[in-house]
PDB file of N, CA and C in Angstrom:
ATOM      1  N   MET A   7     -32.501 -19.025 -22.898  1.00  0.00           N
ATOM      2  CA  MET A   7     -31.745 -18.170 -22.062  1.00  0.00           C
ATOM      3  C   MET A   7     -30.400 -18.642 -21.704  1.00  0.00           C
ATOM      4  N   ALA A   8     -30.432 -19.884 -21.141  1.00  0.00           N
ATOM      5  CA  ALA A   8     -29.209 -20.647 -20.773  1.00  0.00           C
ATOM      6  C   ALA A   8     -28.105 -20.788 -21.789  1.00  0.00           C
ATOM      7  N   VAL A   9     -28.659 -21.091 -22.946  1.00  0.00           N
ATOM      8  CA  VAL A   9     -27.728 -21.024 -24.101  1.00  0.00           C
ATOM      9  C   VAL A   9     -26.997 -19.606 -24.363  1.00  0.00           C
ATOM     10  N   ILE A  10     -27.649 -18.587 -24.232  1.00  0.00           N
ATOM     11  CA  ILE A  10     -27.050 -17.317 -24.414  1.00  0.00           C
ATOM     12  C   ILE A  10     -26.026 -17.087 -23.442  1.00  0.00           C
ATOM     13  N   TYR A  11     -26.417 -17.620 -22.172  1.00  0.00           N
ATOM     14  CA  TYR A  11     -25.450 -17.281 -21.001  1.00  0.00           C
ATOM     15  C   TYR A  11     -24.136 -18.111 -21.283  1.00  0.00           C
ATOM     16  N   TYR A  12     -24.269 -19.443 -21.627  1.00  0.00           N
ATOM     17  CA  TYR A  12     -23.152 -20.213 -21.853  1.00  0.00           C
ATOM     18  C   TYR A  12     -22.236 -19.557 -23.067  1.00  0.00           C
ATOM     19  N   LEU A  13     -22.989 -19.141 -24.160  1.00  0.00           N
ATOM     20  CA  LEU A  13     -22.153 -18.572 -25.204  1.00  0.00           C
ATOM     21  C   LEU A  13     -21.481 -17.248 -24.866  1.00  0.00           C
ATOM     22  N   ALA A  14     -21.980 -16.436 -23.947  1.00  0.00           N
ATOM     23  CA  ALA A  14     -21.461 -15.096 -23.506  1.00  0.00           C
ATOM     24  C   ALA A  14     -20.130 -15.493 -22.578  1.00  0.00           C
ATOM     25  N   LEU A  15     -20.412 -16.624 -21.738  1.00  0.00           N
ATOM     26  CA  LEU A  15     -19.298 -17.026 -20.860  1.00  0.00           C
ATOM     27  C   LEU A  15     -18.090 -17.598 -21.621  1.00  0.00           C
ATOM     28  N   ALA A  16     -18.525 -18.384 -22.661  1.00  0.00           N
ATOM     29  CA  ALA A  16     -17.401 -18.747 -23.513  1.00  0.00           C
ATOM     30  C   ALA A  16     -16.664 -17.750 -24.352  1.00  0.00           C
ATOM     31  N   PHE A  17     -17.544 -16.694 -24.775  1.00  0.00           N
ATOM     32  CA  PHE A  17     -16.747 -15.549 -25.375  1.00  0.00           C
ATOM     33  C   PHE A  17     -15.781 -14.876 -24.460  1.00  0.00           C
ATOM     34  N   VAL A  18     -16.245 -14.687 -23.219  1.00  0.00           N
ATOM     35  CA  VAL A  18     -15.632 -13.951 -22.132  1.00  0.00           C
ATOM     36  C   VAL A  18     -14.186 -14.680 -21.958  1.00  0.00           C
ATOM     37  N   LEU A  19     -14.205 -16.066 -21.842  1.00  0.00           N
ATOM     38  CA  LEU A  19     -13.047 -16.947 -21.494  1.00  0.00           C
ATOM     39  C   LEU A  19     -12.074 -16.855 -22.762  1.00  0.00           C
ATOM     40  N   ILE A  20     -12.674 -16.953 -23.885  1.00  0.00           N
ATOM     41  CA  ILE A  20     -11.838 -17.088 -25.177  1.00  0.00           C
ATOM     42  C   ILE A  20     -11.087 -15.738 -25.241  1.00  0.00           C
ATOM     43  N   SER A  21     -11.893 -14.676 -25.269  1.00  0.00           N
ATOM     44  CA  SER A  21     -11.257 -13.305 -25.376  1.00  0.00           C
ATOM     45  C   SER A  21     -10.238 -13.016 -24.398  1.00  0.00           C
ATOM     46  N   SER A  22     -10.268 -13.545 -23.148  1.00  0.00           N
ATOM     47  CA  SER A  22      -9.405 -13.198 -22.173  1.00  0.00           C
ATOM     48  C   SER A  22      -8.127 -13.949 -22.555  1.00  0.00           C
ATOM     49  N   VAL A  23      -8.100 -14.968 -23.166  1.00  0.00           N
ATOM     50  CA  VAL A  23      -6.899 -15.711 -23.657  1.00  0.00           C
ATOM     51  C   VAL A  23      -6.275 -15.040 -24.555  1.00  0.00           C
ATOM     52  N   ALA A  24      -6.833 -14.222 -25.473  1.00  0.00           N
ATOM     53  CA  ALA A  24      -6.253 -13.408 -26.563  1.00  0.00           C
ATOM     54  C   ALA A  24      -5.323 -12.284 -26.072  1.00  0.00           C
ATOM     55  N   TYR A  25      -5.499 -11.825 -24.797  1.00  0.00           N
ATOM     56  CA  TYR A  25      -4.683 -10.743 -24.456  1.00  0.00           C
ATOM     57  C   TYR A  25      -3.266 -11.297 -23.919  1.00  0.00           C
ATOM     58  N   ALA A  26      -2.298 -10.436 -24.183  1.00  0.00           N
ATOM     59  CA  ALA A  26      -0.857 -10.843 -23.764  1.00  0.00           C
ATOM     60  C   ALA A  26      -0.867 -11.045 -22.346  1.00  0.00           C
ATOM     61  N   LYS A  27      -0.242 -12.134 -21.817  1.00  0.00           N
ATOM     62  CA  LYS A  27       0.058 -12.343 -20.457  1.00  0.00           C
ATOM     63  C   LYS A  27       1.326 -12.173 -19.898  1.00  0.00           C
ATOM     64  N   GLU A  28       1.585 -11.760 -18.747  1.00  0.00           N
ATOM     65  CA  GLU A  28       2.657 -11.481 -18.147  1.00  0.00           C
ATOM     66  C   GLU A  28       2.948 -12.900 -17.415  1.00  0.00           C
ATOM     67  N   ILE A  29       4.267 -13.449 -17.578  1.00  0.00           N
ATOM     68  CA  ILE A  29       4.619 -14.689 -16.986  1.00  0.00           C
ATOM     69  C   ILE A  29       5.605 -14.253 -15.871  1.00  0.00           C
ATOM     70  N   ASN A  30       5.404 -14.816 -14.690  1.00  0.00           N
ATOM     71  CA  ASN A  30       6.398 -14.583 -13.584  1.00  0.00           C
ATOM     72  C   ASN A  30       7.065 -16.064 -13.400  1.00  0.00           C
ATOM     73  N   PHE A  31       8.410 -16.065 -13.030  1.00  0.00           N
ATOM     74  CA  PHE A  31       9.042 -17.102 -12.817  1.00  0.00           C
ATOM     75  C   PHE A  31       9.665 -17.142 -11.411  1.00  0.00           C
ATOM     76  N   GLN A  32       9.515 -18.344 -10.789  1.00  0.00           N
ATOM     77  CA  GLN A  32      10.122 -18.569  -9.462  1.00  0.00           C
ATOM     78  C   GLN A  32      10.828 -19.724  -9.243  1.00  0.00           C
ATOM     79  N   ALA A  33      11.935 -19.987  -8.886  1.00  0.00           N
ATOM     80  CA  ALA A  33      12.487 -21.167  -8.642  1.00  0.00           C
ATOM     81  C   ALA A  33      12.699 -21.514  -6.959  1.00  0.00           C
ATOM     82  N   ALA A  34      12.402 -22.719  -6.667  1.00  0.00           N
ATOM     83  CA  ALA A  34      12.685 -23.014  -5.214  1.00  0.00           C
ATOM     84  C   ALA A  34      13.182 -24.374  -5.055  1.00  0.00           C
ATOM     85  N   LEU A  35      13.943 -24.513  -3.927  1.00  0.00           N
ATOM     86  CA  LEU A  35      14.542 -25.955  -3.658  1.00  0.00           C
ATOM     87  C   LEU A  35      13.840 -26.141  -2.228  1.00  0.00           C
ATOM     88  N   ASP A  36      13.363 -27.489  -2.118  1.00  0.00           N
ATOM     89  CA  ASP A  36      12.830 -27.721  -0.721  1.00  0.00           C
ATOM     90  C   ASP A  36      13.585 -27.869   0.406  1.00  0.00           C
ATOM     91  N   ARG A  37      14.991 -27.857   0.312  1.00  0.00           N
ATOM     92  CA  ARG A  37      15.710 -27.957   1.406  1.00  0.00           C
ATOM     93  C   ARG A  37      17.144 -27.176   1.120  1.00  0.00           C
ATOM     94  N   ASP A  38      17.881 -26.786   2.285  1.00  0.00           N
ATOM     95  CA  ASP A  38      19.009 -26.054   1.982  1.00  0.00           C
ATOM     96  C   ASP A  38      20.294 -26.990   2.011  1.00  0.00           C
ATOM     97  N   VAL A  39      20.109 -28.158   2.687  1.00  0.00           N
ATOM     98  CA  VAL A  39      21.161 -29.172   2.903  1.00  0.00           C
ATOM     99  C   VAL A  39      20.652 -30.597   2.427  1.00  0.00           C
ATOM    100  N   ILE A  40      21.361 -31.050   1.445  1.00  0.00           N
ATOM    101  CA  ILE A  40      21.139 -32.455   0.906  1.00  0.00           C
ATOM    102  C   ILE A  40      22.207 -33.572   1.402  1.00  0.00           C
ATOM    103  N   TYR A  41      21.875 -34.556   1.888  1.00  0.00           N
ATOM    104  CA  TYR A  41      22.938 -35.564   2.323  1.00  0.00           C
ATOM    105  C   TYR A  41      22.981 -36.594   1.271  1.00  0.00           C
ATOM    106  N   LEU A  42      24.266 -37.350   1.201  1.00  0.00           N
ATOM    107  CA  LEU A  42      24.320 -38.447   0.111  1.00  0.00           C
ATOM    108  C   LEU A  42      23.262 -39.414   0.409  1.00  0.00           C
ATOM    109  N   GLY A  43      22.633 -40.068  -0.523  1.00  0.00           N
ATOM    110  CA  GLY A  43      21.593 -40.967  -0.214  1.00  0.00           C
ATOM    111  C   GLY A  43      20.208 -40.327  -0.252  1.00  0.00           C
ATOM    112  N   GLN A  44      20.214 -38.919  -0.213  1.00  0.00           N
ATOM    113  CA  GLN A  44      18.848 -38.377  -0.133  1.00  0.00           C
ATOM    114  C   GLN A  44      18.678 -37.594  -1.410  1.00  0.00           C
ATOM    115  N   SER A  45      17.426 -36.931  -1.611  1.00  0.00           N
ATOM    116  CA  SER A  45      17.213 -36.179  -2.805  1.00  0.00           C
ATOM    117  C   SER A  45      16.532 -34.925  -2.398  1.00  0.00           C
ATOM    118  N   ALA A  46      16.548 -33.959  -3.148  1.00  0.00           N
ATOM    119  CA  ALA A  46      15.724 -32.633  -2.935  1.00  0.00           C
ATOM    120  C   ALA A  46      14.922 -32.381  -4.118  1.00  0.00           C
ATOM    121  N   GLN A  47      13.908 -31.742  -4.054  1.00  0.00           N
ATOM    122  CA  GLN A  47      12.922 -31.342  -5.025  1.00  0.00           C
ATOM    123  C   GLN A  47      13.221 -29.915  -5.414  1.00  0.00           C
ATOM    124  N   LEU A  48      13.310 -29.751  -6.678  1.00  0.00           N
ATOM    125  CA  LEU A  48      13.560 -28.286  -7.333  1.00  0.00           C
ATOM    126  C   LEU A  48      12.310 -28.037  -8.272  1.00  0.00           C
ATOM    127  N   GLN A  49      11.706 -26.806  -7.783  1.00  0.00           N
ATOM    128  CA  GLN A  49      10.488 -26.459  -8.364  1.00  0.00           C
ATOM    129  C   GLN A  49      10.587 -25.067  -9.218  1.00  0.00           C
ATOM    130  N   LEU A  50      10.313 -25.444 -10.523  1.00  0.00           N
ATOM    131  CA  LEU A  50      10.397 -24.131 -11.467  1.00  0.00           C
ATOM    132  C   LEU A  50       8.896 -23.677 -11.580  1.00  0.00           C
ATOM    133  N   GLN A  51       8.404 -22.658 -11.115  1.00  0.00           N
ATOM    134  CA  GLN A  51       7.080 -22.295 -11.218  1.00  0.00           C
ATOM    135  C   GLN A  51       6.935 -21.091 -12.182  1.00  0.00           C
ATOM    136  N   PHE A  52       6.004 -21.256 -13.095  1.00  0.00           N
ATOM    137  CA  PHE A  52       5.667 -20.132 -14.276  1.00  0.00           C
ATOM    138  C   PHE A  52       4.240 -19.673 -13.882  1.00  0.00           C
ATOM    139  N   GLN A  53       3.973 -18.491 -13.292  1.00  0.00           N
ATOM    140  CA  GLN A  53       2.704 -17.942 -13.064  1.00  0.00           C
ATOM    141  C   GLN A  53       2.288 -17.180 -14.194  1.00  0.00           C
ATOM    142  N   GLY A  54       0.946 -17.416 -14.693  1.00  0.00           N
ATOM    143  CA  GLY A  54       0.430 -16.875 -15.878  1.00  0.00           C
ATOM    144  C   GLY A  54       0.185 -17.655 -16.941  1.00  0.00           C
ATOM    145  N   SER A  55       0.535 -18.985 -17.045  1.00  0.00           N
ATOM    146  CA  SER A  55       0.285 -19.797 -17.994  1.00  0.00           C
ATOM    147  C   SER A  55       0.385 -21.165 -17.575  1.00  0.00           C
ATOM    148  N   THR A  56      -0.338 -22.126 -18.362  1.00  0.00           N
ATOM    149  CA  THR A  56      -0.121 -23.574 -17.841  1.00  0.00           C
ATOM    150  C   THR A  56       0.464 -24.305 -19.187  1.00  0.00           C
ATOM    151  N   ASP A  57       0.724 -23.656 -20.204  1.00  0.00           N
ATOM    152  CA  ASP A  57       1.216 -24.302 -21.523  1.00  0.00           C
ATOM    153  C   ASP A  57       2.730 -24.138 -21.723  1.00  0.00           C
ATOM    154  N   ILE A  58       3.526 -23.808 -20.661  1.00  0.00           N
ATOM    155  CA  ILE A  58       4.897 -23.632 -20.691  1.00  0.00           C
ATOM    156  C   ILE A  58       5.687 -25.149 -20.772  1.00  0.00           C
ATOM    157  N   PRO A  59       6.427 -25.505 -21.712  1.00  0.00           N
ATOM    158  CA  PRO A  59       6.873 -26.759 -21.528  1.00  0.00           C
ATOM    159  C   PRO A  59       8.131 -26.742 -20.506  1.00  0.00           C
ATOM    160  N   ALA A  60       8.519 -27.815 -20.076  1.00  0.00           N
ATOM    161  CA  ALA A  60       9.735 -28.174 -19.222  1.00  0.00           C
ATOM    162  C   ALA A  60      10.871 -27.621 -19.833  1.00  0.00           C
ATOM    163  N   PRO A  61      11.667 -26.623 -19.081  1.00  0.00           N
ATOM    164  CA  PRO A  61      12.839 -26.088 -19.665  1.00  0.00           C
ATOM    165  C   PRO A  61      13.979 -27.188 -19.811  1.00  0.00           C
ATOM    166  N   ASP A  62      14.692 -27.084 -20.903  1.00  0.00           N
ATOM    167  CA  ASP A  62      15.898 -28.038 -20.940  1.00  0.00           C
ATOM    168  C   ASP A  62      16.900 -27.496 -19.914  1.00  0.00           C
ATOM    169  N   MET A  63      17.156 -28.350 -18.987  1.00  0.00           N
ATOM    170  CA  MET A  63      17.952 -28.042 -17.841  1.00  0.00           C
ATOM    171  C   MET A  63      19.395 -28.286 -18.157  1.00  0.00           C
ATOM    172  N   PRO A  64      20.461 -27.362 -17.972  1.00  0.00           N
ATOM    173  CA  PRO A  64      21.939 -27.811 -18.026  1.00  0.00           C
ATOM    174  C   PRO A  64      22.317 -28.759 -16.924  1.00  0.00           C
ATOM    175  N   ALA A  65      23.226 -29.420 -17.069  1.00  0.00           N
ATOM    176  CA  ALA A  65      23.763 -30.185 -15.958  1.00  0.00           C
ATOM    177  C   ALA A  65      24.244 -29.401 -14.779  1.00  0.00           C
ATOM    178  N   ILE A  66      23.894 -29.783 -13.695  1.00  0.00           N
ATOM    179  CA  ILE A  66      24.334 -29.262 -12.541  1.00  0.00           C
ATOM    180  C   ILE A  66      25.367 -29.947 -11.770  1.00  0.00           C
ATOM    181  N   ASP A  67      26.502 -29.299 -11.672  1.00  0.00           N
ATOM    182  CA  ASP A  67      27.757 -29.939 -11.019  1.00  0.00           C
ATOM    183  C   ASP A  67      27.515 -30.441  -9.661  1.00  0.00           C
ATOM    184  N   GLY A  68      27.791 -31.743  -9.749  1.00  0.00           N
ATOM    185  CA  GLY A  68      27.753 -32.494  -8.335  1.00  0.00           C
ATOM    186  C   GLY A  68      26.241 -33.343  -8.211  1.00  0.00           C
ATOM    187  N   PHE A  69      25.434 -33.075  -9.015  1.00  0.00           N
ATOM    188  CA  PHE A  69      24.032 -33.689  -9.039  1.00  0.00           C
ATOM    189  C   PHE A  69      23.698 -34.519 -10.209  1.00  0.00           C
ATOM    190  N   GLN A  70      22.839 -35.498  -9.993  1.00  0.00           N
ATOM    191  CA  GLN A  70      22.019 -36.045 -10.973  1.00  0.00           C
ATOM    192  C   GLN A  70      20.654 -35.337 -10.892  1.00  0.00           C
ATOM    193  N   LEU A  71      20.129 -35.022 -12.080  1.00  0.00           N
ATOM    194  CA  LEU A  71      18.903 -34.275 -12.284  1.00  0.00           C
ATOM    195  C   LEU A  71      17.906 -35.019 -12.894  1.00  0.00           C
ATOM    196  N   HIS A  72      16.703 -35.263 -12.369  1.00  0.00           N
ATOM    197  CA  HIS A  72      15.563 -36.238 -12.845  1.00  0.00           C
ATOM    198  C   HIS A  72      14.359 -35.497 -12.860  1.00  0.00           C
ATOM    199  N   TYR A  73      13.780 -35.399 -14.161  1.00  0.00           N
ATOM    200  CA  TYR A  73      12.540 -34.745 -14.297  1.00  0.00           C
ATOM    201  C   TYR A  73      11.361 -35.531 -13.695  1.00  0.00           C
ATOM    202  N   ALA A  74      10.600 -34.907 -12.797  1.00  0.00           N
ATOM    203  CA  ALA A  74       9.597 -35.607 -12.202  1.00  0.00           C
ATOM    204  C   ALA A  74       8.116 -35.455 -12.839  1.00  0.00           C
ATOM    205  N   GLY A  75       8.079 -34.347 -13.380  1.00  0.00           N
ATOM    206  CA  GLY A  75       6.703 -33.895 -14.064  1.00  0.00           C
ATOM    207  C   GLY A  75       6.109 -32.580 -13.932  1.00  0.00           C
ATOM    208  N   PRO A  76       5.192 -32.249 -14.429  1.00  0.00           N
ATOM    209  CA  PRO A  76       4.408 -30.988 -14.186  1.00  0.00           C
ATOM    210  C   PRO A  76       3.460 -31.044 -13.227  1.00  0.00           C
ATOM    211  N   SER A  77       2.997 -29.873 -12.653  1.00  0.00           N
ATOM    212  CA  SER A  77       1.952 -29.729 -11.869  1.00  0.00           C
ATOM    213  C   SER A  77       1.247 -28.413 -12.153  1.00  0.00           C
ATOM    214  N   THR A  78      -0.194 -28.341 -12.603  1.00  0.00           N
ATOM    215  CA  THR A  78      -0.777 -27.256 -13.160  1.00  0.00           C
ATOM    216  C   THR A  78      -1.884 -26.839 -12.158  1.00  0.00           C
ATOM    217  N   MET A  79      -2.051 -25.602 -12.159  1.00  0.00           N
ATOM    218  CA  MET A  79      -3.127 -25.060 -11.449  1.00  0.00           C
ATOM    219  C   MET A  79      -3.853 -23.795 -12.021  1.00  0.00           C
ATOM    220  N   MET A  80      -5.172 -24.016 -12.081  1.00  0.00           N
ATOM    221  CA  MET A  80      -5.933 -22.911 -12.689  1.00  0.00           C
ATOM    222  C   MET A  80      -7.106 -22.539 -11.689  1.00  0.00           C
ATOM    223  N   SER A  81      -7.350 -21.226 -11.350  1.00  0.00           N
ATOM    224  CA  SER A  81      -8.681 -20.900 -10.475  1.00  0.00           C
ATOM    225  C   SER A  81      -9.146 -19.598 -11.079  1.00  0.00           C
ATOM    226  N   ILE A  82     -10.351 -19.490 -10.629  1.00  0.00           N
ATOM    227  CA  ILE A  82     -11.113 -18.218 -11.008  1.00  0.00           C
ATOM    228  C   ILE A  82     -11.696 -17.757  -9.729  1.00  0.00           C
ATOM    229  N   VAL A  83     -11.281 -16.499  -9.358  1.00  0.00           N
ATOM    230  CA  VAL A  83     -11.801 -15.879  -8.041  1.00  0.00           C
ATOM    231  C   VAL A  83     -12.353 -14.440  -8.552  1.00  0.00           C
ATOM    232  N   ASN A  84     -13.552 -14.199  -8.106  1.00  0.00           N
ATOM    233  CA  ASN A  84     -14.191 -12.964  -8.540  1.00  0.00           C
ATOM    234  C   ASN A  84     -13.928 -12.553  -9.908  1.00  0.00           C
ATOM    235  N   GLY A  85     -14.212 -13.598 -10.818  1.00  0.00           N
ATOM    236  CA  GLY A  85     -14.139 -13.338 -12.148  1.00  0.00           C
ATOM    237  C   GLY A  85     -12.649 -13.206 -12.690  1.00  0.00           C
ATOM    238  N   ARG A  86     -11.616 -13.208 -12.060  1.00  0.00           N
ATOM    239  CA  ARG A  86     -10.292 -13.115 -12.466  1.00  0.00           C
ATOM    240  C   ARG A  86      -9.599 -14.478 -12.442  1.00  0.00           C
ATOM    241  N   MET A  87      -9.117 -14.849 -13.575  1.00  0.00           N
ATOM    242  CA  MET A  87      -8.532 -16.261 -13.689  1.00  0.00           C
ATOM    243  C   MET A  87      -6.929 -16.086 -13.539  1.00  0.00           C
ATOM    244  N   SER A  88      -6.451 -17.085 -12.876  1.00  0.00           N
ATOM    245  CA  SER A  88      -5.149 -17.143 -12.690  1.00  0.00           C
ATOM    246  C   SER A  88      -4.571 -18.676 -12.869  1.00  0.00           C
ATOM    247  N   SER A  89      -3.374 -18.835 -13.349  1.00  0.00           N
ATOM    248  CA  SER A  89      -2.881 -20.175 -13.772  1.00  0.00           C
ATOM    249  C   SER A  89      -1.538 -20.231 -13.411  1.00  0.00           C
ATOM    250  N   SER A  90      -1.034 -21.390 -13.314  1.00  0.00           N
ATOM    251  CA  SER A  90       0.469 -21.681 -13.161  1.00  0.00           C
ATOM    252  C   SER A  90       0.854 -23.175 -13.611  1.00  0.00           C
ATOM    253  N   VAL A  91       2.024 -23.296 -13.938  1.00  0.00           N
ATOM    254  CA  VAL A  91       2.500 -24.613 -14.207  1.00  0.00           C
ATOM    255  C   VAL A  91       3.877 -24.731 -13.417  1.00  0.00           C
ATOM    256  N   THR A  92       4.083 -25.709 -12.710  1.00  0.00           N
ATOM    257  CA  THR A  92       5.354 -26.098 -11.900  1.00  0.00           C
ATOM    258  C   THR A  92       6.004 -27.260 -12.419  1.00  0.00           C
ATOM    259  N   HIS A  93       7.180 -27.060 -12.969  1.00  0.00           N
ATOM    260  CA  HIS A  93       7.865 -28.240 -13.454  1.00  0.00           C
ATOM    261  C   HIS A  93       8.749 -28.568 -12.236  1.00  0.00           C
ATOM    262  N   ILE A  94       8.711 -29.893 -11.999  1.00  0.00           N
ATOM    263  CA  ILE A  94       9.382 -30.521 -10.697  1.00  0.00           C
ATOM    264  C   ILE A  94      10.560 -31.401 -10.961  1.00  0.00           C
ATOM    265  N   TYR A  95      11.780 -31.121 -10.613  1.00  0.00           N
ATOM    266  CA  TYR A  95      12.891 -31.904 -10.881  1.00  0.00           C
ATOM    267  C   TYR A  95      13.368 -32.639  -9.358  1.00  0.00           C
ATOM    268  N   ARG A  96      14.023 -33.645  -9.397  1.00  0.00           N
ATOM    269  CA  ARG A  96      14.413 -34.266  -8.391  1.00  0.00           C
ATOM    270  C   ARG A  96      16.019 -34.166  -8.453  1.00  0.00           C
ATOM    271  N   LEU A  97      16.628 -33.776  -7.265  1.00  0.00           N
ATOM    272  CA  LEU A  97      18.217 -33.498  -7.407  1.00  0.00           C
ATOM    273  C   LEU A  97      18.822 -34.672  -6.465  1.00  0.00           C
ATOM    274  N   VAL A  98      19.822 -35.279  -6.888  1.00  0.00           N
ATOM    275  CA  VAL A  98      20.394 -36.322  -6.078  1.00  0.00           C
ATOM    276  C   VAL A  98      21.822 -36.025  -6.147  1.00  0.00           C
ATOM    277  N   PRO A  99      22.440 -35.837  -4.956  1.00  0.00           N
ATOM    278  CA  PRO A  99      23.875 -35.463  -4.814  1.00  0.00           C
ATOM    279  C   PRO A  99      24.841 -36.643  -5.263  1.00  0.00           C
ATOM    280  N   LEU A 100      25.890 -36.347  -5.843  1.00  0.00           N
ATOM    281  CA  LEU A 100      26.802 -37.432  -6.366  1.00  0.00           C
ATOM    282  C   LEU A 100      28.010 -37.521  -5.449  1.00  0.00           C
ATOM    283  N   LYS A 101      28.297 -36.268  -4.665  1.00  0.00           N
ATOM    284  CA  LYS A 101      29.441 -36.194  -3.871  1.00  0.00           C
ATOM    285  C   LYS A 101      29.173 -35.154  -2.793  1.00  0.00           C
ATOM    286  N   THR A 102      30.050 -35.102  -1.759  1.00  0.00           N
ATOM    287  CA  THR A 102      29.892 -34.124  -0.658  1.00  0.00           C
ATOM    288  C   THR A 102      30.467 -32.912  -1.198  1.00  0.00           C
ATOM    289  N   GLY A 103      30.185 -31.801  -0.582  1.00  0.00           N
ATOM    290  CA  GLY A 103      30.707 -30.441  -0.907  1.00  0.00           C
ATOM    291  C   GLY A 103      29.574 -29.357  -0.869  1.00  0.00           C
ATOM    292  N   LYS A 104      30.113 -28.237  -1.088  1.00  0.00           N
ATOM    293  CA  LYS A 104      29.021 -27.042  -1.178  1.00  0.00           C
ATOM    294  C   LYS A 104      29.013 -26.872  -2.757  1.00  0.00           C
ATOM    295  N   PHE A 105      27.609 -26.683  -3.243  1.00  0.00           N
ATOM    296  CA  PHE A 105      27.353 -26.443  -4.569  1.00  0.00           C
ATOM    297  C   PHE A 105      26.286 -25.470  -4.576  1.00  0.00           C
ATOM    298  N   GLN A 106      26.443 -24.483  -5.754  1.00  0.00           N
ATOM    299  CA  GLN A 106      25.393 -23.502  -6.057  1.00  0.00           C
ATOM    300  C   GLN A 106      24.544 -23.966  -7.145  1.00  0.00           C
ATOM    301  N   ILE A 107      23.344 -23.876  -6.848  1.00  0.00           N
ATOM    302  CA  ILE A 107      22.346 -24.247  -7.829  1.00  0.00           C
ATOM    303  C   ILE A 107      21.501 -22.951  -8.366  1.00  0.00           C
ATOM    304  N   GLY A 108      21.727 -22.695  -9.539  1.00  0.00           N
ATOM    305  CA  GLY A 108      21.110 -21.522 -10.181  1.00  0.00           C
ATOM    306  C   GLY A 108      22.300 -20.474 -10.239  1.00  0.00           C
ATOM    307  N   PRO A 109      21.944 -19.274 -10.770  1.00  0.00           N
ATOM    308  CA  PRO A 109      20.675 -18.622 -11.022  1.00  0.00           C
ATOM    309  C   PRO A 109      19.944 -19.289 -12.293  1.00  0.00           C
ATOM    310  N   PHE A 110      18.821 -19.129 -12.350  1.00  0.00           N
ATOM    311  CA  PHE A 110      17.977 -19.758 -13.326  1.00  0.00           C
ATOM    312  C   PHE A 110      17.275 -18.582 -14.355  1.00  0.00           C
ATOM    313  N   SER A 111      17.432 -18.646 -15.557  1.00  0.00           N
ATOM    314  CA  SER A 111      16.664 -17.653 -16.436  1.00  0.00           C
ATOM    315  C   SER A 111      16.031 -18.592 -17.495  1.00  0.00           C
ATOM    316  N   VAL A 112      14.797 -18.190 -17.957  1.00  0.00           N
ATOM    317  CA  VAL A 112      14.078 -19.010 -18.843  1.00  0.00           C
ATOM    318  C   VAL A 112      13.367 -18.116 -19.871  1.00  0.00           C
ATOM    319  N   GLN A 113      13.489 -18.275 -21.221  1.00  0.00           N
ATOM    320  CA  GLN A 113      12.924 -17.545 -22.198  1.00  0.00           C
ATOM    321  C   GLN A 113      11.755 -18.270 -22.900  1.00  0.00           C
ATOM    322  N   HIS A 114      10.600 -17.763 -22.887  1.00  0.00           N
ATOM    323  CA  HIS A 114       9.514 -18.300 -23.522  1.00  0.00           C
ATOM    324  C   HIS A 114       8.787 -17.454 -24.688  1.00  0.00           C
ATOM    325  N   GLU A 115       8.819 -18.081 -25.789  1.00  0.00           N
ATOM    326  CA  GLU A 115       8.231 -17.433 -27.012  1.00  0.00           C
ATOM    327  C   GLU A 115       8.773 -16.056 -27.200  1.00  0.00           C
ATOM    328  N   GLY A 116      10.115 -16.014 -27.106  1.00  0.00           N
ATOM    329  CA  GLY A 116      10.929 -14.831 -27.440  1.00  0.00           C
ATOM    330  C   GLY A 116      10.814 -13.582 -26.280  1.00  0.00           C
ATOM    331  N   ASP A 117      10.065 -13.817 -25.220  1.00  0.00           N
ATOM    332  CA  ASP A 117       9.909 -12.816 -24.283  1.00  0.00           C
ATOM    333  C   ASP A 117      10.996 -12.864 -23.118  1.00  0.00           C
TER     334      ASP A 117
END
């Protein structure tokens, strides 16, 4: 009986992956003001998938940009699975002034 349960659960999980997913994108900076000698964290979060690679980021005027790595999250609540990946970048200012970061747009698998 346990084998049938595990096979049924595996089928449900596999079949849920086959459906098209909606991917939501959000960008956030951990602070509004960055002083010389400090850094800020830029997070690019993709909700709906964990297999989205880190986007190729263009140079941002006035900053050095360092990729810090991904952070993934998966949860199942009341039978509904949700997942996300957050790509984290560290921004280091090169000079003083006011700079705009963004807007961002990302294309994944032609969508």
